[in-house]
Amino acid sequence: MDIIEEAKNELGSGLVAYTEFVLDFKKKNDSIYCFFEGNEDRSYYSFRTKMIYHNTPYFDYVCKGKGSLIKLHQLINNHKVYSDSNIGYFVDSDFDGRVLPKTVYTTPFYSIENFYVVDQAFENILINEFNINRNCDCFKKAKELFSDLKNKFHNNITYLNAWLACQADYRNKKGLTTRLNIDNSLKSVLGNEDFNKVVKSDLTHLKFPNELLNQNDIEVIFKDAPKIDKDIFESKLELFKNLNGDESFRGKFELKFLVSFLNRFKDEISKRNDSIFSKRYTCSLRFEYVTAVSQLTNNAFTPDCLMNYIRDIKNVA
């Protein structure tokens, strides 16, 4: 059986990525080959990889899911023809709790989206996109408003994150591969348009649905999901109340909150009159969730463990 036929039997949705890799691959070559879960990951990781290997031929592939990427990693590692190649694999931590081989980079936060919401990333956005000087009063005020409102957002969305983490635990315990259609299920209470309006124009209040503030209502929204024992949920909720939401909560929620805040912030600080900020600043960017990862990638936080992994990509496969 040749390697393409073997891939057909094992990879499922990762077959296209593997086929592209086989066509691109050349023995005894310094090329870098990187595999990602989704398109968003490519925007974040490729930028940082090329910073280090800027004169090296570079190829990357989207595997359409963590499961496909892990299977692909196993398949490639089983072939000696690839043993001396420079291959990187990148996945989000999520709520899975799985321990993966060191040859697979796993985010120290929930996902790459979380790298865009930490305070350091927000400071970078203020400086690079709004051209606000660190010594300006507006810089300090913007940071305080963002931090305060982000804490309020985390207090509200803790319940949903805890419940989703319970669902991940349930799937792992039962060995299930099914996934919740989270965004689709939330459309009735917190769709994309609702998320755009989560941050109110005064930059101090939120518009957040009450239906996501208790277990019973969350289970009504996700009516097809397994029921979670109340004691299990309460235990997980207490744990999540003590976590840093920037790092540990679902990254897509975090990024949507950031986009909502940036749009309200942009409107307020660009006012010619009656602004809460002492100086006027403008920004040419139009902040949208679907483009935020690629648009703001140079502002996102880059953990040391990632840069160390990228530097060691050569011969890690």
Tab-separated table of C-alpha atoms in Angstrom:
chain	number	residue	atom	x	y	z
A	1	MET	CA	0.000	0.000	0.000
A	2	ASP	CA	1.472	3.392	-0.950
A	3	ILE	CA	1.420	6.393	1.370
A	4	ILE	CA	-1.529	8.079	-0.359
A	5	GLU	CA	-3.645	4.931	-0.093
A	6	GLU	CA	-2.668	4.587	3.553
A	7	ALA	CA	-3.685	8.174	4.147
A	8	LYS	CA	-7.095	7.552	2.588
A	9	ASN	CA	-7.717	4.837	5.150
A	10	GLU	CA	-6.602	6.878	8.144
A	11	LEU	CA	-6.962	10.614	7.730
A	12	GLY	CA	-10.475	11.464	6.660
A	13	SER	CA	-10.691	15.254	6.376
A	14	GLY	CA	-6.904	15.527	6.701
A	15	LEU	CA	-6.320	13.695	3.415
A	16	VAL	CA	-6.138	16.849	1.297
A	17	ALA	CA	-3.468	18.347	3.563
A	18	TYR	CA	-1.457	15.135	3.463
A	19	THR	CA	-1.715	14.837	-0.299
A	20	GLU	CA	-0.502	18.412	-0.731
A	21	PHE	CA	2.390	17.694	1.621
A	22	VAL	CA	3.440	14.592	-0.321
A	23	LEU	CA	3.456	16.583	-3.569
A	24	ASP	CA	5.510	19.390	-2.004
A	25	PHE	CA	7.908	17.200	-0.051
A	26	LYS	CA	11.511	16.814	-1.153
A	27	LYS	CA	14.155	14.682	0.538
A	28	LYS	CA	17.336	16.221	1.907
A	29	ASN	CA	15.889	19.690	1.702
A	30	ASP	CA	15.858	22.514	4.256
A	31	SER	CA	12.187	23.349	3.597
A	32	ILE	CA	9.851	23.950	6.541
A	33	TYR	CA	6.490	22.140	6.546
A	34	CYS	CA	3.798	23.216	9.020
A	35	PHE	CA	0.399	21.667	9.770
A	36	PHE	CA	-2.479	23.583	11.376
A	37	GLU	CA	-5.983	22.782	12.615
A	38	GLY	CA	-7.703	25.625	10.763
A	39	ASN	CA	-7.227	28.655	8.540
A	40	GLU	CA	-7.057	31.062	11.483
A	41	ASP	CA	-4.025	29.219	12.839
A	42	ARG	CA	-2.181	29.748	9.575
A	43	SER	CA	-2.446	33.529	9.958
A	44	TYR	CA	-0.980	33.456	13.446
A	45	TYR	CA	1.713	30.781	13.163
A	46	SER	CA	3.030	31.375	9.647
A	47	PHE	CA	3.824	35.003	10.474
A	48	ARG	CA	5.988	33.906	13.409
A	49	THR	CA	7.590	30.964	11.640
A	50	LYS	CA	8.662	33.093	8.702
A	51	MET	CA	10.209	35.606	11.105
A	52	ILE	CA	12.734	32.917	12.045
A	53	TYR	CA	13.043	31.078	8.726
A	54	HIS	CA	12.690	34.069	6.433
A	55	ASN	CA	15.144	32.689	3.842
A	56	THR	CA	13.896	29.102	3.967
A	57	PRO	CA	11.320	27.542	1.609
A	58	TYR	CA	8.093	27.322	3.586
A	59	PHE	CA	4.934	25.227	3.089
A	60	ASP	CA	1.861	24.951	5.304
A	61	TYR	CA	-1.329	22.911	5.361
A	62	VAL	CA	-4.744	23.112	7.047
A	63	CYS	CA	-6.019	19.792	8.413
A	64	LYS	CA	-9.615	20.809	9.232
A	65	GLY	CA	-9.547	19.756	12.864
A	66	LYS	CA	-7.341	18.603	15.702
A	67	GLY	CA	-8.243	14.937	15.261
A	68	SER	CA	-7.123	14.928	11.629
A	69	LEU	CA	-3.887	16.709	12.496
A	70	ILE	CA	-3.024	14.214	15.221
A	71	LYS	CA	-3.674	11.281	12.890
A	72	LEU	CA	-1.562	12.959	10.233
A	73	HIS	CA	1.258	13.468	12.733
A	74	GLN	CA	1.172	9.771	13.589
A	75	LEU	CA	1.145	8.746	9.936
A	76	ILE	CA	4.094	10.956	8.988
A	77	ASN	CA	6.126	9.827	11.988
A	78	ASN	CA	5.649	6.211	10.944
A	79	HIS	CA	7.426	6.778	7.616
A	80	LYS	CA	11.220	6.819	7.638
A	81	VAL	CA	11.253	8.887	4.466
A	82	TYR	CA	10.194	11.897	6.561
A	83	SER	CA	12.425	11.236	9.574
A	84	ASP	CA	14.980	13.946	8.791
A	85	SER	CA	12.455	16.544	7.658
A	86	ASN	CA	11.615	19.898	9.217
A	87	ILE	CA	7.966	19.545	10.165
A	88	GLY	CA	5.881	21.449	12.700
A	89	TYR	CA	2.439	20.593	14.058
A	90	PHE	CA	0.284	23.153	15.891
A	91	VAL	CA	-2.917	22.573	17.881
A	92	ASP	CA	-5.047	24.428	20.419
A	93	SER	CA	-5.245	23.164	23.978
A	94	ASP	CA	-9.054	23.612	24.177
A	95	PHE	CA	-10.801	21.847	27.062
A	96	ASP	CA	-9.536	18.441	25.906
A	97	GLY	CA	-6.837	17.937	28.497
A	98	ARG	CA	-5.012	15.490	26.249
A	99	VAL	CA	-1.244	15.160	26.594
A	100	LEU	CA	0.280	15.141	23.116
A	101	PRO	CA	3.835	14.324	21.998
A	102	LYS	CA	6.394	17.102	22.344
A	103	THR	CA	6.656	17.163	18.566
A	104	VAL	CA	3.153	18.687	18.501
A	105	TYR	CA	2.978	22.267	19.720
A	106	THR	CA	-0.007	22.753	22.046
A	107	THR	CA	-0.994	26.267	23.102
A	108	PRO	CA	-0.458	27.082	26.797
A	109	PHE	CA	-3.786	28.960	26.599
A	110	TYR	CA	-7.122	27.609	25.360
A	111	SER	CA	-6.380	28.637	21.760
A	112	ILE	CA	-4.503	31.156	19.634
A	113	GLU	CA	-7.437	33.569	19.891
A	114	ASN	CA	-6.600	34.027	23.570
A	115	PHE	CA	-3.214	35.445	22.536
A	116	TYR	CA	-5.077	38.441	21.093
A	117	VAL	CA	-6.988	39.330	24.259
A	118	VAL	CA	-4.328	39.388	26.975
A	119	ASP	CA	-3.341	42.830	28.261
A	120	GLN	CA	-0.033	42.853	26.389
A	121	ALA	CA	-1.801	42.339	23.068
A	122	PHE	CA	-4.294	45.108	23.824
A	123	GLU	CA	-1.434	47.484	24.618
A	124	ASN	CA	0.153	46.593	21.275
A	125	ILE	CA	-3.109	47.440	19.509
A	126	LEU	CA	-3.300	50.828	21.234
A	127	ILE	CA	0.248	51.644	20.169
A	128	ASN	CA	0.383	50.125	16.691
A	129	GLU	CA	-3.156	50.675	15.405
A	130	PHE	CA	-4.260	53.812	17.268
A	131	ASN	CA	-0.794	55.387	17.628
A	132	ILE	CA	-1.407	56.194	21.283
A	133	ASN	CA	1.728	56.978	23.258
A	134	ARG	CA	2.283	54.973	26.439
A	135	ASN	CA	2.687	58.203	28.408
A	136	CYS	CA	-0.654	59.615	27.281
A	137	ASP	CA	-3.507	59.635	29.804
A	138	CYS	CA	-5.676	58.017	27.128
A	139	PHE	CA	-3.417	54.960	27.125
A	140	LYS	CA	-3.883	54.395	30.848
A	141	LYS	CA	-7.613	55.084	30.701
A	142	ALA	CA	-8.120	52.701	27.753
A	143	LYS	CA	-6.260	49.929	29.581
A	144	GLU	CA	-8.345	50.419	32.720
A	145	LEU	CA	-11.629	50.400	30.805
A	146	PHE	CA	-10.631	47.283	28.872
A	147	SER	CA	-9.472	45.430	31.972
A	148	ASP	CA	-12.572	46.315	34.008
A	149	LEU	CA	-15.018	45.381	31.273
A	150	LYS	CA	-13.130	42.205	30.416
A	151	ASN	CA	-13.449	41.111	34.053
A	152	LYS	CA	-17.197	41.739	33.897
A	153	PHE	CA	-17.409	39.747	30.689
A	154	HIS	CA	-15.514	36.853	32.279
A	155	ASN	CA	-17.822	36.885	35.287
A	156	ASN	CA	-20.784	36.484	32.953
A	157	ILE	CA	-19.382	33.913	30.549
A	158	THR	CA	-17.834	31.713	33.259
A	159	TYR	CA	-21.026	29.638	33.409
A	160	LEU	CA	-20.988	28.782	29.720
A	161	ASN	CA	-17.281	27.984	29.724
A	162	ALA	CA	-17.636	25.726	32.756
A	163	TRP	CA	-20.538	23.885	31.144
A	164	LEU	CA	-18.629	23.432	27.881
A	165	ALA	CA	-15.652	22.097	29.841
A	166	CYS	CA	-17.966	19.560	31.503
A	167	GLN	CA	-19.101	18.480	28.052
A	168	ALA	CA	-15.469	18.013	26.996
A	169	ASP	CA	-14.835	15.901	30.104
A	170	TYR	CA	-17.897	13.798	29.288
A	171	ARG	CA	-16.734	13.171	25.714
A	172	ASN	CA	-13.251	12.205	26.863
A	173	LYS	CA	-14.581	9.877	29.543
A	174	LYS	CA	-16.939	8.160	27.089
A	175	GLY	CA	-14.411	8.161	24.247
A	176	LEU	CA	-16.757	10.138	21.998
A	177	THR	CA	-15.620	12.039	18.913
A	178	THR	CA	-18.809	14.055	18.467
A	179	ARG	CA	-18.719	17.816	18.955
A	180	LEU	CA	-21.260	20.435	19.962
A	181	ASN	CA	-22.233	22.930	17.302
A	182	ILE	CA	-21.588	25.757	19.733
A	183	ASP	CA	-21.970	28.853	17.585
A	184	ASN	CA	-25.045	27.561	15.827
A	185	SER	CA	-26.736	26.617	19.112
A	186	LEU	CA	-26.022	30.057	20.570
A	187	LYS	CA	-27.539	31.976	17.657
A	188	SER	CA	-30.822	32.506	19.465
A	189	VAL	CA	-29.222	34.277	22.428
A	190	LEU	CA	-25.668	35.268	21.486
A	191	GLY	CA	-25.177	35.238	17.729
A	192	ASN	CA	-22.573	37.300	15.900
A	193	GLU	CA	-24.735	40.419	15.836
A	194	ASP	CA	-25.416	40.067	19.561
A	195	PHE	CA	-21.720	39.692	20.259
A	196	ASN	CA	-21.025	42.872	18.317
A	197	LYS	CA	-23.236	44.688	20.827
A	198	VAL	CA	-21.963	42.981	23.974
A	199	VAL	CA	-19.903	46.057	24.859
A	200	LYS	CA	-22.070	49.140	25.315
A	201	SER	CA	-21.020	52.504	23.952
A	202	ASP	CA	-20.087	53.875	27.388
A	203	LEU	CA	-17.303	51.227	27.617
A	204	THR	CA	-18.328	50.346	31.161
A	205	HIS	CA	-21.372	48.105	30.732
A	206	LEU	CA	-22.263	44.879	28.942
A	207	LYS	CA	-25.354	43.585	27.210
A	208	PHE	CA	-25.253	39.903	28.123
A	209	PRO	CA	-28.091	37.349	27.917
A	210	ASN	CA	-29.437	36.068	31.229
A	211	GLU	CA	-30.010	32.660	29.627
A	212	LEU	CA	-26.265	31.981	29.866
A	213	LEU	CA	-26.051	32.617	33.600
A	214	ASN	CA	-27.330	29.270	34.871
A	215	GLN	CA	-27.037	25.589	34.020
A	216	ASN	CA	-30.721	24.908	33.338
A	217	ASP	CA	-31.088	27.590	30.676
A	218	ILE	CA	-27.785	26.619	29.032
A	219	GLU	CA	-29.017	23.031	28.738
A	220	VAL	CA	-32.231	24.250	27.106
A	221	ILE	CA	-30.140	26.062	24.484
A	222	PHE	CA	-28.029	22.934	23.914
A	223	LYS	CA	-31.026	20.603	24.056
A	224	ASP	CA	-29.296	17.711	22.256
A	225	ALA	CA	-26.202	17.704	24.484
A	226	PRO	CA	-25.711	15.156	27.310
A	227	LYS	CA	-27.054	16.266	30.681
A	228	ILE	CA	-24.424	17.139	33.260
A	229	ASP	CA	-24.907	16.259	36.926
A	230	LYS	CA	-25.500	19.401	38.962
A	231	ASP	CA	-22.733	18.623	41.446
A	232	ILE	CA	-20.235	18.085	38.635
A	233	PHE	CA	-21.202	21.388	37.051
A	234	GLU	CA	-21.020	23.299	40.347
A	235	SER	CA	-17.559	21.887	41.024
A	236	LYS	CA	-16.351	22.893	37.565
A	237	LEU	CA	-17.936	26.328	37.959
A	238	GLU	CA	-16.045	26.979	41.195
A	239	LEU	CA	-12.826	25.968	39.474
A	240	PHE	CA	-13.480	28.262	36.528
A	241	LYS	CA	-14.292	31.209	38.784
A	242	ASN	CA	-10.661	31.113	39.909
A	243	LEU	CA	-9.123	30.804	36.445
A	244	ASN	CA	-7.701	33.578	34.314
A	245	GLY	CA	-10.312	33.914	31.581
A	246	ASP	CA	-7.808	35.471	29.181
A	247	GLU	CA	-5.927	32.202	29.127
A	248	SER	CA	-8.423	29.474	29.982
A	249	PHE	CA	-11.794	30.427	28.477
A	250	ARG	CA	-12.938	29.563	24.960
A	251	GLY	CA	-10.871	31.714	22.618
A	252	LYS	CA	-13.617	32.481	20.109
A	253	PHE	CA	-15.686	34.127	22.848
A	254	GLU	CA	-12.667	36.100	24.003
A	255	LEU	CA	-11.870	37.347	20.517
A	256	LYS	CA	-15.475	38.358	19.848
A	257	PHE	CA	-15.454	40.380	23.051
A	258	LEU	CA	-12.227	42.103	21.976
A	259	VAL	CA	-13.696	43.044	18.592
A	260	SER	CA	-16.823	44.429	20.242
A	261	PHE	CA	-14.721	46.499	22.630
A	262	LEU	CA	-12.414	47.821	19.904
A	263	ASN	CA	-15.333	49.028	17.806
A	264	ARG	CA	-16.922	50.887	20.739
A	265	PHE	CA	-13.500	52.222	21.745
A	266	LYS	CA	-12.749	53.393	18.214
A	267	ASP	CA	-16.064	55.291	18.071
A	268	GLU	CA	-15.449	56.992	21.406
A	269	ILE	CA	-11.812	58.021	21.065
A	270	SER	CA	-12.310	59.377	17.547
A	271	LYS	CA	-15.072	61.796	18.621
A	272	ARG	CA	-14.367	65.445	17.951
A	273	ASN	CA	-16.467	66.499	20.929
A	274	ASP	CA	-17.796	65.118	24.210
A	275	SER	CA	-15.471	62.130	24.380
A	276	ILE	CA	-14.499	60.527	27.679
A	277	PHE	CA	-10.892	60.670	26.429
A	278	SER	CA	-8.789	63.826	26.704
A	279	LYS	CA	-7.284	63.490	23.223
A	280	ARG	CA	-8.655	62.366	19.887
A	281	TYR	CA	-7.160	59.381	18.076
A	282	THR	CA	-8.236	57.659	14.880
A	283	CYS	CA	-7.689	54.202	13.460
A	284	SER	CA	-8.040	53.126	9.830
A	285	LEU	CA	-8.866	49.509	10.632
A	286	ARG	CA	-12.386	48.149	10.516
A	287	PHE	CA	-12.556	45.582	13.292
A	288	GLU	CA	-14.419	42.398	12.366
A	289	TYR	CA	-14.308	38.994	13.984
A	290	VAL	CA	-13.814	37.057	10.739
A	291	THR	CA	-10.632	38.982	9.890
A	292	ALA	CA	-9.341	39.793	13.385
A	293	VAL	CA	-6.816	36.935	13.633
A	294	SER	CA	-5.047	37.876	10.409
A	295	GLN	CA	-5.578	41.625	10.800
A	296	LEU	CA	-4.116	41.854	14.308
A	297	THR	CA	-1.577	39.040	14.184
A	298	ASN	CA	1.471	41.265	14.675
A	299	ASN	CA	-0.113	42.596	17.910
A	300	ALA	CA	-0.917	39.199	19.410
A	301	PHE	CA	1.040	37.769	22.320
A	302	THR	CA	3.794	35.297	21.419
A	303	PRO	CA	4.719	32.875	24.224
A	304	ASP	CA	8.349	31.862	24.631
A	305	CYS	CA	7.427	28.180	24.353
A	306	LEU	CA	6.138	28.809	20.831
A	307	MET	CA	9.287	30.546	19.646
A	308	ASN	CA	11.401	27.784	21.180
A	309	TYR	CA	9.317	25.163	19.374
A	310	ILE	CA	9.609	26.969	16.043
A	311	ARG	CA	13.390	27.291	16.439
A	312	ASP	CA	13.548	23.537	17.095
A	313	ILE	CA	11.317	22.564	14.180
A	314	LYS	CA	14.266	21.286	12.210
A	315	ASN	CA	14.394	17.526	12.690
A	316	VAL	CA	11.593	17.338	15.279
A	317	ALA	CA	9.384	15.030	13.197
